[in-house]
Amino acid sequence: DTGVSQDPRHKITKRGQNVTFRCDPISEHNRLYWYRQTLGQGPEFLTYFQNEAQLEKSRLLSDRFSAERPKGSFSTLEIQRTEQGDSAMYLCASSLSARVSPQYFGPGTRLTVT
Amino acid sequence: SQQGEEDPQALSIQEGENATMNCSYKTSINNLQWYRQNSGRGLVHLILIRSNEREKHSGRLRVTLDTSKKSSSLLITASRAADTASYFCAPRTGANSKLTFGKGITLSVRP
């Protein structure tokens, strides 16, 4: 499968625990994005990378959130000290860097914080 | 970046009918993209229309763009039950890489 993959697909955690999600983009894509989506809403932008450089972070990305993309390949999104409000679908997407390149989304990681 | 506003919020049609969904935006764009999302899944890119294009087709999909009215429409012809999903538009300015989504349109196609 040459699409965007995310792992895990589902995560249930207790409040206060740390969680880490992984995203593997389409191999030739140099841009990688993270979005968060809650029920009934569209995805909200969190952050994006061009190669290994994190170029933009949303104000939604509090200090408890950190994302990395070492070596410009896969990316991880970590949430520390999870809160119930962090429960959402976390979506990863990748694209080429051209302005007219669409973004290709992974299946998402559904996080439930109990 | 700017957010597209989709209309209507929900649409229910019979299989075989056409579905028309609209999107409006506020400032100049480089391109506008439409995405589909089946329940609980990731988004699937449907079609991208550039600011200098007025109409684009892909299979049963037809997208129009009117930059003077800052609006776009997505037409799905001969709808199928499998078209049941949420649809999002994402207008994209030249300077920004991220996409900003509205609440989307929930399309239900009744068999």
CSV table of C-alpha atoms in Angstrom, one decimal:
chain,number,residue,atom,x,y,z
A,1,ASP,CA,0.0,0.0,0.0
A,2,THR,CA,1.6,3.3,-1.1
A,3,GLY,CA,-0.8,5.6,0.7
A,4,VAL,CA,-0.5,7.5,4.0
A,5,SER,CA,-0.5,5.2,7.0
A,6,GLN,CA,-1.1,5.9,10.6
A,7,ASP,CA,-0.6,3.9,13.7
A,8,PRO,CA,-2.3,3.0,15.9
A,9,ARG,CA,-5.8,3.3,14.4
A,10,HIS,CA,-7.4,3.5,17.9
A,11,LYS,CA,-6.1,4.5,21.2
A,12,ILE,CA,-7.8,4.5,24.6
A,13,THR,CA,-5.9,6.1,27.4
A,14,LYS,CA,-6.6,7.4,30.9
A,15,ARG,CA,-6.4,11.1,31.6
A,16,GLY,CA,-2.9,12.2,32.5
A,17,GLN,CA,-1.2,9.6,30.4
A,18,ASN,CA,1.1,10.4,27.5
A,19,VAL,CA,0.3,9.1,24.0
A,20,THR,CA,2.3,9.0,20.8
A,21,PHE,CA,1.0,8.6,17.3
A,22,ARG,CA,2.9,7.8,14.1
A,23,CYS,CA,2.4,8.8,10.5
A,24,ASP,CA,4.1,7.4,7.5
A,25,PRO,CA,3.6,9.7,4.5
A,26,ILE,CA,3.7,8.8,0.8
A,27,SER,CA,7.4,8.3,0.2
A,28,GLU,CA,8.0,11.1,-2.4
A,29,HIS,CA,6.0,13.7,-0.5
A,30,ASN,CA,8.1,16.3,1.3
A,31,ARG,CA,5.2,17.9,3.2
A,32,LEU,CA,3.5,16.4,6.1
A,33,TYR,CA,0.5,17.7,8.0
A,34,TRP,CA,-1.3,16.9,11.2
A,35,TYR,CA,-5.0,17.8,11.8
A,36,ARG,CA,-7.5,17.1,14.5
A,37,GLN,CA,-11.1,16.4,14.0
A,38,THR,CA,-14.0,16.2,16.5
A,39,LEU,CA,-17.4,14.9,15.9
A,40,GLY,CA,-19.5,17.0,13.5
A,41,GLN,CA,-16.6,19.3,12.7
A,42,GLY,CA,-14.2,19.6,9.8
A,43,PRO,CA,-10.5,18.8,10.4
A,44,GLU,CA,-8.5,21.6,12.2
A,45,PHE,CA,-4.9,22.2,11.3
A,46,LEU,CA,-2.3,21.5,14.0
A,47,THR,CA,1.1,21.7,12.3
A,48,TYR,CA,3.0,20.9,9.2
A,49,PHE,CA,6.5,20.0,8.1
A,50,GLN,CA,8.5,20.5,5.0
A,51,ASN,CA,11.1,17.8,5.1
A,52,GLU,CA,12.3,17.8,8.7
A,53,ALA,CA,11.5,21.4,9.4
A,54,GLN,CA,8.3,22.3,11.3
A,55,LEU,CA,7.2,25.4,9.5
A,56,GLU,CA,3.9,26.2,11.1
A,57,LYS,CA,2.1,25.4,14.4
A,58,SER,CA,-1.5,26.2,15.2
A,59,ARG,CA,-2.5,28.0,18.4
A,60,LEU,CA,-4.5,24.8,19.0
A,61,LEU,CA,-1.2,23.1,19.6
A,62,SER,CA,-0.7,23.6,23.3
A,63,ASP,CA,2.6,23.0,25.1
A,64,ARG,CA,1.4,19.5,25.8
A,65,PHE,CA,1.6,18.7,22.1
A,66,SER,CA,4.8,18.1,20.2
A,67,ALA,CA,5.5,16.8,16.8
A,68,GLU,CA,8.6,15.7,15.1
A,69,ARG,CA,9.7,14.5,11.7
A,70,PRO,CA,13.2,13.2,12.0
A,71,LYS,CA,15.1,12.8,8.7
A,72,GLY,CA,12.1,14.1,6.9
A,73,SER,CA,10.3,10.7,6.7
A,74,PHE,CA,7.8,9.5,9.2
A,75,SER,CA,6.4,11.8,11.8
A,76,THR,CA,5.2,11.4,15.4
A,77,LEU,CA,2.7,13.4,17.4
A,78,GLU,CA,2.9,13.2,21.2
A,79,ILE,CA,0.4,14.4,23.6
A,80,GLN,CA,1.5,14.7,27.2
A,81,ARG,CA,-0.8,14.6,30.2
A,82,THR,CA,-3.8,13.9,28.1
A,83,GLU,CA,-7.1,15.5,29.0
A,84,GLN,CA,-10.7,14.4,28.1
A,85,GLY,CA,-10.8,17.3,25.6
A,86,ASP,CA,-8.0,15.7,23.6
A,87,SER,CA,-10.4,13.0,22.5
A,88,ALA,CA,-10.7,13.3,18.8
A,89,MET,CA,-9.6,11.8,15.5
A,90,TYR,CA,-6.0,12.8,14.6
A,91,LEU,CA,-5.4,12.9,10.9
A,92,CYS,CA,-2.1,13.0,9.0
A,93,ALA,CA,-1.8,14.1,5.4
A,94,SER,CA,1.1,14.5,3.0
A,95,SER,CA,1.7,16.3,-0.2
A,96,LEU,CA,4.3,17.6,-2.6
A,97,SER,CA,5.3,21.1,-2.1
A,98,ALA,CA,3.8,22.6,-5.2
A,99,ARG,CA,0.9,25.0,-4.6
A,100,VAL,CA,-1.5,23.0,-6.6
A,101,SER,CA,-0.7,19.7,-4.9
A,102,PRO,CA,-3.6,18.1,-3.1
A,103,GLN,CA,-3.2,16.6,0.3
A,104,TYR,CA,-3.5,12.8,0.8
A,105,PHE,CA,-4.9,11.8,4.1
A,106,GLY,CA,-4.3,8.7,6.2
A,107,PRO,CA,-7.1,6.8,7.9
A,108,GLY,CA,-6.6,8.6,11.2
A,109,THR,CA,-6.0,7.7,14.8
A,110,ARG,CA,-9.0,7.9,17.0
A,111,LEU,CA,-8.0,8.9,20.6
A,112,THR,CA,-10.4,8.4,23.5
A,113,VAL,CA,-9.3,9.8,26.8
A,114,THR,CA,-11.2,8.3,29.8
B,1,SER,CA,-5.5,30.6,4.8
B,2,GLN,CA,-9.2,30.9,4.7
B,3,GLN,CA,-12.1,28.6,5.4
B,4,GLY,CA,-14.7,27.6,2.9
B,5,GLU,CA,-18.3,27.8,4.0
B,6,GLU,CA,-20.3,24.8,2.6
B,7,ASP,CA,-24.0,24.9,1.9
B,8,PRO,CA,-26.3,23.2,2.6
B,9,GLN,CA,-25.2,21.6,5.8
B,10,ALA,CA,-27.1,18.4,5.0
B,11,LEU,CA,-28.6,17.0,1.9
B,12,SER,CA,-30.7,13.9,1.4
B,13,ILE,CA,-31.6,12.6,-2.1
B,14,GLN,CA,-32.7,9.4,-3.8
B,15,GLU,CA,-30.3,7.2,-5.6
B,16,GLY,CA,-30.0,8.2,-9.2
B,17,GLU,CA,-30.7,11.9,-8.5
B,18,ASN,CA,-28.0,14.6,-8.8
B,19,ALA,CA,-26.5,16.3,-5.8
B,20,THR,CA,-25.3,19.9,-5.8
B,21,MET,CA,-23.2,21.3,-3.0
B,22,ASN,CA,-21.9,24.8,-2.7
B,23,CYS,CA,-18.9,26.5,-1.2
B,24,SER,CA,-18.2,30.2,-0.6
B,25,TYR,CA,-15.0,31.9,0.4
B,26,LYS,CA,-13.9,35.4,1.2
B,27,THR,CA,-10.5,36.3,-0.4
B,28,SER,CA,-8.6,35.5,-3.6
B,29,ILE,CA,-7.4,32.0,-4.0
B,30,ASN,CA,-4.8,30.0,-5.9
B,31,ASN,CA,-7.0,26.9,-6.1
B,32,LEU,CA,-9.9,25.2,-4.4
B,33,GLN,CA,-10.1,21.6,-3.4
B,34,TRP,CA,-13.0,19.3,-2.6
B,35,TYR,CA,-12.7,16.3,-0.3
B,36,ARG,CA,-14.9,13.5,0.7
B,37,GLN,CA,-15.0,11.7,4.1
B,38,ASN,CA,-16.8,8.5,4.8
B,39,SER,CA,-17.9,8.0,8.4
B,40,GLY,CA,-14.9,7.4,10.7
B,41,ARG,CA,-12.4,7.5,7.9
B,42,GLY,CA,-9.8,9.9,6.5
B,43,LEU,CA,-10.5,12.4,3.9
B,44,VAL,CA,-10.2,11.5,0.2
B,45,HIS,CA,-9.2,14.2,-2.3
B,46,LEU,CA,-11.8,14.4,-5.1
B,47,ILE,CA,-10.9,17.3,-7.3
B,48,LEU,CA,-8.7,20.4,-7.5
B,49,ILE,CA,-9.7,23.4,-9.6
B,50,ARG,CA,-7.3,26.3,-10.2
B,51,SER,CA,-8.3,29.9,-10.0
B,52,ASN,CA,-8.0,30.3,-13.8
B,53,GLU,CA,-10.3,27.4,-14.5
B,54,ARG,CA,-14.1,27.6,-14.6
B,55,GLU,CA,-15.1,24.0,-14.7
B,56,LYS,CA,-13.6,20.6,-14.2
B,57,HIS,CA,-14.9,17.1,-14.5
B,58,SER,CA,-13.8,13.8,-13.0
B,59,GLY,CA,-16.1,10.8,-13.7
B,60,ARG,CA,-19.5,11.7,-12.2
B,61,LEU,CA,-18.1,14.8,-10.5
B,62,ARG,CA,-18.3,18.3,-12.0
B,63,VAL,CA,-16.8,21.3,-10.2
B,64,THR,CA,-17.4,24.9,-11.2
B,65,LEU,CA,-15.6,27.9,-9.9
B,66,ASP,CA,-16.8,31.5,-10.1
B,67,THR,CA,-14.0,33.7,-8.8
B,68,SER,CA,-16.1,36.9,-9.2
B,69,LYS,CA,-18.7,35.5,-6.8
B,70,LYS,CA,-16.0,33.7,-4.7
B,71,SER,CA,-18.0,30.5,-4.9
B,72,SER,CA,-17.7,26.9,-6.1
B,73,SER,CA,-20.1,24.1,-6.6
B,74,LEU,CA,-19.7,20.3,-6.7
B,75,LEU,CA,-22.2,18.3,-8.7
B,76,ILE,CA,-22.5,14.6,-8.3
B,77,THR,CA,-24.5,13.1,-11.1
B,78,ALA,CA,-26.5,9.8,-10.9
B,79,SER,CA,-25.8,9.5,-7.2
B,80,ARG,CA,-25.2,6.1,-5.6
B,81,ALA,CA,-25.7,4.9,-2.0
B,82,ALA,CA,-21.9,4.8,-1.8
B,83,ASP,CA,-21.7,8.5,-2.3
B,84,THR,CA,-23.1,8.9,1.2
B,85,ALA,CA,-20.4,10.8,3.0
B,86,SER,CA,-19.4,14.3,4.3
B,87,TYR,CA,-18.0,16.7,1.7
B,88,PHE,CA,-15.6,19.5,2.4
B,89,CYS,CA,-14.3,22.3,0.3
B,90,ALA,CA,-10.9,23.9,1.0
B,91,PRO,CA,-10.0,27.2,-0.7
B,92,ARG,CA,-6.3,27.6,-0.8
B,93,THR,CA,-4.4,30.9,-1.1
B,94,GLY,CA,-1.0,31.0,-2.6
B,95,ALA,CA,1.0,31.7,0.5
B,96,ASN,CA,-0.4,29.1,2.8
B,97,SER,CA,0.2,25.4,2.8
B,98,LYS,CA,-2.4,24.3,5.3
B,99,LEU,CA,-6.0,23.6,4.5
B,100,THR,CA,-8.8,25.2,6.5
B,101,PHE,CA,-12.0,23.2,6.5
B,102,GLY,CA,-15.6,24.2,7.4
B,103,LYS,CA,-18.1,21.9,8.9
B,104,GLY,CA,-18.8,20.2,5.6
B,105,ILE,CA,-21.9,18.9,3.9
B,106,THR,CA,-23.5,15.6,5.0
B,107,LEU,CA,-24.9,13.9,2.0
B,108,SER,CA,-27.2,11.0,2.4
B,109,VAL,CA,-28.2,9.0,-0.7
B,110,ARG,CA,-31.2,6.7,-0.1
B,111,PRO,CA,-31.3,3.4,-2.0
